[in-house]
Short mmCIF file of C-alpha atoms and ligand atoms in Angstrom, two decimals:
data_model
loop_
_atom_site.label_atom_id
_atom_site.label_comp_id
_atom_site.label_asym_id
_atom_site.label_seq_id
_atom_site.Cartn_x
_atom_site.Cartn_y
_atom_site.Cartn_z
CA UNK B 1 24.49 -2.13 8.31
CA UNK B 2 24.05 0.90 6.06
CA UNK B 3 20.86 0.32 4.06
CA UNK B 4 17.95 -2.12 4.51
CA UNK B 5 16.92 -2.92 0.94
CA UNK B 6 16.36 -6.69 0.98
CA UNK B 7 16.86 -9.43 3.55
CA UNK B 8 19.50 -11.24 1.52
CA UNK B 9 21.86 -8.27 1.93
CA UNK B 10 22.16 -9.40 5.56
CA UNK B 11 23.22 -12.59 7.31
CA UNK B 12 20.81 -14.88 9.11
CA UNK B 13 22.56 -13.95 12.37
CA UNK B 14 21.84 -10.26 11.74
CA UNK B 15 18.22 -10.88 10.76
CA UNK B 16 17.64 -13.16 13.77
CA UNK B 17 19.21 -10.53 16.01
CA UNK B 18 16.79 -7.93 14.67
CA UNK B 19 13.86 -10.21 15.45
CA UNK B 20 15.23 -10.82 18.97
CA UNK B 21 15.38 -7.05 19.41
CA UNK B 22 11.87 -6.58 17.97
CA UNK B 23 10.50 -9.15 20.41
CA UNK B 24 12.20 -7.29 23.28
CA UNK B 25 10.71 -4.00 22.07
CA UNK B 26 7.28 -5.61 21.83
CA UNK B 27 7.57 -7.01 25.36
CA UNK B 28 8.48 -3.57 26.72
CA UNK B 29 11.90 -4.82 27.89
CA UNK B 30 13.75 -2.19 25.83
CA UNK B 31 12.92 1.42 25.33
CA UNK B 32 15.13 4.45 24.75
CA UNK B 33 15.26 7.18 22.13
CA UNK B 34 18.00 6.27 19.66
CA UNK B 35 16.55 8.71 17.08
CA UNK B 36 16.52 11.64 19.50
CA UNK B 37 17.05 14.84 17.52
CA UNK B 38 16.98 13.04 14.16
CA UNK B 39 14.50 13.36 11.30
CA UNK B 40 13.60 10.48 8.98
CA UNK B 41 12.06 11.05 5.53
CA UNK B 42 9.30 8.60 4.59
CA UNK B 43 8.76 8.84 0.83
CA UNK B 44 5.53 7.28 -0.43
CA UNK B 45 4.98 7.01 -4.17
CA UNK B 46 2.01 4.70 -3.42
CA UNK B 47 -0.82 4.30 -0.89
CA UNK B 48 -0.28 2.60 2.46
CA UNK B 49 -1.93 2.01 5.80
CA UNK B 50 0.37 -0.30 7.76
CA UNK B 51 3.73 0.87 6.48
CA UNK B 52 2.96 4.55 6.74
CA UNK B 53 1.35 4.42 10.19
CA UNK B 54 3.90 2.00 11.68
CA UNK B 55 6.90 3.94 10.34
CA UNK B 56 5.52 7.31 11.42
CA UNK B 57 4.75 6.01 14.91
CA UNK B 58 7.99 4.02 15.05
CA UNK B 59 10.14 7.08 14.31
CA UNK B 60 8.19 9.07 16.92
CA UNK B 61 8.51 6.30 19.55
CA UNK B 62 12.28 6.22 18.98
CA UNK B 63 12.48 9.96 19.65
CA UNK B 64 12.73 11.10 16.03
CA UNK B 65 10.73 13.29 13.69
CA UNK B 66 9.04 11.61 10.66
CA UNK B 67 8.82 13.71 7.50
CA UNK B 68 6.29 12.26 5.07
CA UNK B 69 6.63 13.11 1.37
CA UNK B 70 4.42 11.98 -1.51
CA UNK B 71 6.10 12.62 -4.88
CA UNK B 72 3.60 13.80 -7.45
CA UNK B 73 1.17 14.83 -4.73
CA UNK B 74 2.49 16.70 -1.69
CA UNK B 75 5.98 17.00 -3.21
CA UNK B 76 7.12 17.42 -6.84
CA UNK B 77 6.81 14.55 -9.31
CA UNK B 78 10.14 12.73 -9.73
CA UNK B 79 12.23 11.49 -12.64
CA UNK B 80 14.70 8.74 -11.74
CA UNK B 81 16.25 7.79 -15.10
CA UNK B 82 19.75 8.97 -15.99
CA UNK B 83 20.29 11.38 -18.84
CA UNK B 84 16.69 11.97 -19.86
CA UNK B 85 15.43 15.25 -21.29
CA UNK B 86 12.91 16.25 -18.65
CA UNK B 87 10.38 17.87 -20.96
CA UNK B 88 7.51 15.59 -19.87
CA UNK B 89 5.41 15.54 -16.70
CA UNK B 90 8.23 15.03 -14.16
CA UNK B 91 9.31 18.19 -12.33
CA UNK B 92 12.37 17.20 -10.28
CA UNK B 93 15.12 14.60 -10.63
CA UNK B 94 15.71 12.07 -7.90
CA UNK B 95 19.35 13.19 -7.71
CA UNK B 96 18.38 16.63 -6.43
CA UNK B 97 15.49 15.26 -4.35
CA UNK B 98 17.78 12.88 -2.46
CA UNK B 99 20.74 15.24 -2.18
CA UNK B 100 18.56 18.02 -0.79
CA UNK B 101 16.64 15.73 1.54
CA UNK B 102 19.74 14.22 3.11
CA UNK B 103 20.85 17.70 4.19
CA UNK B 104 17.79 17.60 6.47
CA UNK B 105 17.33 13.96 7.50
CA UNK B 106 19.32 11.04 8.95
CA UNK B 107 17.66 8.32 6.83
CA UNK B 108 15.19 7.86 3.99
CA UNK B 109 12.45 5.23 3.83
CA UNK B 110 10.92 4.73 0.40
CA UNK B 111 7.84 2.97 -0.98
CA UNK B 112 7.77 2.54 -4.73
CA UNK B 113 5.62 -0.20 -6.27
CA UNK B 114 6.22 -1.96 -9.56
CA UNK B 115 4.06 -0.46 -12.31
CA UNK B 116 3.83 -3.85 -14.09
CA UNK B 117 4.71 -2.23 -17.40
CA UNK B 118 8.12 -3.67 -18.33
CA UNK B 119 9.49 -6.76 -16.55
CA UNK B 120 13.07 -6.22 -17.70
CA UNK B 121 13.11 -2.70 -16.25
CA UNK B 122 11.21 -3.34 -13.03
CA UNK B 123 13.11 -6.55 -12.23
CA UNK B 124 16.13 -4.30 -11.60
CA UNK B 125 14.25 -2.28 -8.94
CA UNK B 126 15.34 1.00 -10.57
CA UNK B 127 13.74 3.60 -8.28
CA UNK B 128 14.81 1.96 -5.01
CA UNK B 129 18.33 1.48 -6.35
CA UNK B 130 18.49 5.09 -7.53
CA UNK B 131 17.69 6.20 -3.96
CA UNK B 132 20.41 3.89 -2.61
CA UNK B 133 22.90 5.13 -5.20
CA UNK B 134 22.34 8.86 -4.69
CA UNK B 135 21.86 8.84 -0.90
CA UNK B 136 24.71 8.99 1.56
CA UNK B 137 22.27 8.48 4.45
CA UNK B 138 20.75 5.01 5.06
CA UNK B 139 17.85 3.96 2.82
CA UNK B 140 15.14 1.63 4.14
CA UNK B 141 12.97 -0.21 1.61
CA UNK B 142 9.29 0.21 2.52
CA UNK B 143 8.29 -1.93 -0.51
CA UNK B 144 9.84 -1.63 -3.91
CA UNK B 145 9.17 -3.25 -7.27
CA UNK B 146 10.86 -6.48 -6.16
CA UNK B 147 11.14 -6.57 -2.35
CA UNK B 148 9.26 -5.81 0.85
CA UNK B 149 11.86 -6.73 3.48
CA UNK B 150 10.18 -5.03 6.46
CA UNK B 151 7.03 -7.08 5.77
CA UNK B 152 9.08 -10.28 5.48
CA UNK B 153 10.82 -9.53 8.78
CA UNK B 154 7.44 -8.99 10.49
CA UNK B 155 6.29 -12.27 8.95
CA UNK B 156 9.35 -14.16 10.24
CA UNK B 157 8.79 -12.57 13.67
CA UNK B 158 5.16 -13.73 13.64
CA UNK B 159 6.20 -17.30 12.76
CA UNK B 160 8.79 -17.14 15.57
CA UNK B 161 6.09 -16.02 18.03
CA UNK B 162 3.86 -18.94 17.09
CA UNK B 163 6.46 -21.70 16.73
CA UNK B 164 9.71 -20.54 18.34
CA UNK B 165 12.88 -21.08 16.31
CA UNK B 166 11.75 -24.51 15.07
CA UNK B 167 11.88 -24.92 11.26
CA UNK B 168 8.38 -25.25 9.85
CA UNK B 169 6.69 -26.34 6.63
CA UNK B 170 5.70 -23.08 4.94
CA UNK B 171 3.41 -22.69 1.93
CA UNK B 172 3.45 -19.54 -0.20
CA UNK B 173 0.32 -19.74 -2.33
CA UNK B 174 -0.77 -17.50 -5.20
CA UNK B 175 -4.41 -16.45 -4.97
CA UNK B 176 -6.80 -15.09 -7.56
CA UNK B 177 -7.31 -11.31 -7.54
CA UNK B 178 -9.20 -9.25 -10.11
CA UNK B 179 -6.07 -7.42 -11.23
CA UNK B 180 -2.35 -8.16 -11.43
CA UNK B 181 -0.35 -7.07 -8.37
CA UNK B 182 3.40 -6.59 -7.77
CA UNK B 183 5.66 -9.46 -6.67
CA UNK B 184 7.52 -7.74 -3.83
CA UNK B 185 5.70 -9.48 -0.97
CA UNK B 186 5.94 -13.06 -2.31
CA UNK B 187 9.56 -12.50 -3.32
CA UNK B 188 10.57 -11.26 0.13
CA UNK B 189 8.51 -13.85 2.01
CA UNK B 190 10.01 -16.72 -0.02
CA UNK B 191 13.52 -15.33 0.33
CA UNK B 192 13.28 -14.76 4.08
CA UNK B 193 11.66 -18.18 4.64
CA UNK B 194 14.61 -19.79 2.84
CA UNK B 195 17.12 -17.72 4.81
CA UNK B 196 15.45 -18.73 8.08
CA UNK B 197 15.69 -22.40 7.05
CA UNK B 198 12.00 -23.24 6.72
CA UNK B 199 10.83 -25.96 4.31
CA UNK B 200 9.27 -23.85 1.58
CA UNK B 201 6.57 -24.85 -0.91
CA UNK B 202 5.54 -22.31 -3.56
CA UNK B 203 2.21 -22.92 -5.28
CA UNK B 204 0.93 -20.96 -8.28
CA UNK B 205 -0.88 -21.63 -11.54
CA UNK B 206 1.04 -21.81 -14.80
CA UNK B 207 2.09 -18.34 -15.93
CA UNK B 208 2.91 -17.04 -12.45
CA UNK B 209 6.49 -18.20 -11.83
CA UNK B 210 8.55 -15.93 -9.62
CA UNK B 211 11.72 -14.32 -10.95
CA UNK B 212 14.33 -16.89 -12.09
CA UNK B 213 17.17 -15.01 -10.36
CA UNK B 214 15.18 -14.85 -7.13
CA UNK B 215 14.48 -18.59 -7.30
CA UNK B 216 18.21 -19.26 -7.69
CA UNK B 217 18.86 -17.05 -4.67
CA UNK B 218 16.19 -18.86 -2.64
CA UNK B 219 17.69 -22.23 -3.54
CA UNK B 220 21.14 -21.02 -2.55
CA UNK B 221 19.93 -19.89 0.88
CA UNK B 222 17.56 -22.76 1.58
CA UNK B 223 18.47 -24.46 4.84
CA UNK B 224 15.37 -26.59 4.31
CA UNK B 225 13.75 -27.85 1.12
CA UNK B 226 12.21 -25.75 -1.68
CA UNK B 227 9.50 -27.21 -3.89
CA UNK B 228 7.16 -25.82 -6.54
CA UNK B 229 3.70 -26.98 -7.52
CA UNK B 230 0.80 -25.97 -9.77
CA UNK B 231 -1.54 -28.27 -7.79
CA UNK B 232 -3.44 -26.00 -5.39
CA UNK B 233 -5.24 -28.83 -3.58
CA UNK B 234 -2.13 -30.92 -2.85
CA UNK B 235 -0.17 -27.78 -1.89
CA UNK B 236 -1.81 -27.44 1.53
CA UNK B 237 -1.08 -31.01 2.71
CA UNK B 238 0.65 -31.02 6.08
CA UNK B 239 1.97 -27.45 6.09
CA UNK B 240 2.28 -25.41 9.30
CA UNK B 241 2.04 -21.99 7.66
CA UNK B 242 -0.13 -20.80 4.76
CA UNK B 243 0.95 -17.44 3.28
CA UNK B 244 -1.47 -16.20 0.62
CA UNK B 245 -0.67 -13.48 -1.90
CA UNK B 246 -1.68 -12.65 -5.42
CA UNK B 247 0.83 -11.44 -7.98
CA UNK B 248 1.01 -10.64 -11.67
CA UNK B 249 2.58 -12.92 -14.28
CA UNK B 250 5.86 -11.46 -15.45
CA UNK B 251 5.11 -12.38 -19.09
CA UNK B 252 2.02 -10.15 -18.84
CA UNK B 253 3.89 -7.02 -17.70
CA UNK B 254 2.76 -4.29 -20.10
CA UNK B 255 -0.45 -6.15 -20.92
CA UNK B 256 -2.61 -6.25 -17.81
CA UNK B 257 -5.71 -7.17 -19.81
CA UNK B 258 -4.02 -10.40 -20.96
CA UNK B 259 -3.18 -11.27 -17.35
CA UNK B 260 -6.78 -10.62 -16.27
CA UNK B 261 -8.05 -12.86 -19.08
CA UNK B 262 -5.54 -15.63 -18.28
CA UNK B 263 -6.22 -15.65 -14.55
CA UNK B 264 -10.02 -15.84 -14.92
CA UNK B 265 -9.83 -19.66 -15.12
CA UNK B 266 -8.22 -19.76 -11.63
CA UNK B 267 -10.84 -17.73 -9.78
CA UNK B 268 -12.74 -20.55 -8.11
CA UNK B 269 -9.82 -22.84 -7.29
CA UNK B 270 -7.18 -20.42 -5.98
CA UNK B 271 -8.89 -19.08 -2.87
CA UNK B 272 -7.82 -20.05 0.66
CA UNK B 273 -10.87 -21.68 2.23
CA UNK B 274 -11.73 -23.90 5.17
CA UNK B 275 -11.42 -27.10 3.10
CA UNK B 276 -7.86 -26.31 2.07
CA UNK B 277 -6.88 -25.23 5.60
CA UNK B 278 -8.26 -28.55 6.92
CA UNK B 279 -5.52 -30.33 4.95
CA UNK B 280 -2.78 -28.43 6.82
CA UNK B 281 -1.10 -29.35 10.10
CA UNK B 282 -3.49 -27.00 11.94
CA UNK B 283 -1.66 -24.33 9.97
CA UNK B 284 -1.71 -20.62 10.65
CA UNK B 285 -3.03 -18.26 7.97
CA UNK B 286 -0.85 -15.31 6.97
CA UNK B 287 -1.33 -12.35 4.60
CA UNK B 288 0.46 -8.98 4.50
CA UNK B 289 -2.84 -7.04 4.12
CA UNK B 290 -4.72 -5.32 2.62
CA UNK B 291 -6.69 -8.39 1.58
CA UNK B 292 -9.91 -8.84 -0.38
CA UNK B 293 -12.20 -11.04 1.72
CA UNK B 294 -13.89 -13.94 -0.08
CA UNK B 295 -11.60 -13.36 -3.05
CA UNK B 296 -8.15 -14.22 -1.64
CA UNK B 297 -9.40 -15.86 1.58
CA UNK B 298 -12.80 -16.74 2.99
CA UNK B 299 -14.25 -14.95 6.02
CA UNK B 300 -14.13 -18.28 7.87
CA UNK B 301 -10.34 -18.58 7.47
CA UNK B 302 -9.31 -14.97 8.08
CA UNK B 303 -11.60 -14.72 11.12
CA UNK B 304 -10.44 -18.06 12.57
CA UNK B 305 -8.20 -18.49 15.62
CA UNK B 306 -5.44 -19.66 13.26
CA UNK B 307 -5.34 -16.33 11.40
CA UNK B 308 -2.35 -14.19 12.42
CA UNK B 309 -2.80 -11.32 9.97
CA UNK B 310 -3.28 -8.68 12.69
CA UNK B 311 -0.18 -9.90 14.54
CA UNK B 312 1.81 -9.55 11.30
CA UNK B 313 0.59 -5.98 10.97
CA UNK B 314 1.43 -5.15 14.60
CA UNK B 315 4.86 -6.70 14.24
CA UNK B 316 5.68 -4.27 11.43
CA UNK B 317 5.95 -1.58 14.11
CA UNK B 318 8.29 -3.53 16.39
CA UNK B 319 10.58 -4.96 13.73
CA UNK B 320 10.91 -1.62 11.91
CA UNK B 321 11.92 0.01 15.19
CA UNK B 322 14.62 -2.66 15.58
CA UNK B 323 15.77 -2.04 11.98
CA UNK B 324 15.82 1.76 12.38
CA UNK B 325 17.72 1.56 15.66
CA UNK B 326 20.35 -0.57 13.90
CA UNK B 327 20.58 1.36 10.63
CA UNK B 328 20.28 4.99 11.72
CA UNK B 329 23.35 6.10 13.69
N1 CP A 1 1.45 -4.78 4.14
C1 CP A 1 1.61 -3.50 3.81
O1 CP A 1 2.70 -3.08 3.37
O2 CP A 1 0.51 -2.74 4.01
P1 CP A 1 0.31 -1.23 3.48
O3 CP A 1 0.31 -1.33 1.96
O4 CP A 1 -1.00 -0.79 4.04
O5 CP A 1 1.46 -0.42 3.95
#
């Protein structure tokens, strides 16, 4: 393994092995300092609580030194496009940024959200892929325009903790949010669920289809079934796992106001509440966090015994340690 950019770059055996390792780390059965004497750059273009804290602590726990950089804030603003005349507001090119940084560090983690401006550009995950192209050290995706693989691995670990290796009925449901959000989390959750062989149901209103290429990939990996529905009430019937996330409609990229206007009609129906959870098979509630209470999910659901959102967040730490120990040599 050289980079960790998306789960589908790796086999199910590899991903399962990483979760086995993460569970061992969590139990205290394995320790050690595989990053002893190594520095790891953590590059954050966007805000974070969980990813930043868990990566910083994870590198430290493994014996390494985390170096946090925030382009445009605590480090120079970055241009990533090839061949541009840099006479605008960007100070440094990613080529120099990466090539300098890798003289100092053994790996680079990068967080770079979609800007929701141009679907055709952002679908190609250009900033993450520029890092991977220019770097000769391993690159770990800490959430890009299209993928959040460390989150998906923590999610799969959390499902494993609750249900063992049994295949479960998993619902990924869109939820109303006042503004359009990136698709990385739903993409990676759906992809990893398919890779791990769960029966996957994806529910969203019209206008919020996931990426066509990603859907093809999900269908190719699916060990279980994959179904799609626009019926939010029927979607919850009999599922074991409810994963809520809001995302922006790809046809609205570049026109956020149109997305906000379109989604207004879904505000009351697309919230995870006690009534919907009652239709599940005593399902667990999952969300990557941060979450808007009583917008995405009611207090009653997120505070219930079936909510595993804090476990998901904790598992980020353990699974990222397993990933770093594997990737950084
Ligand atoms: N889930 C997640 O990535 O959280 P942060 O945005 O706080 O890192």
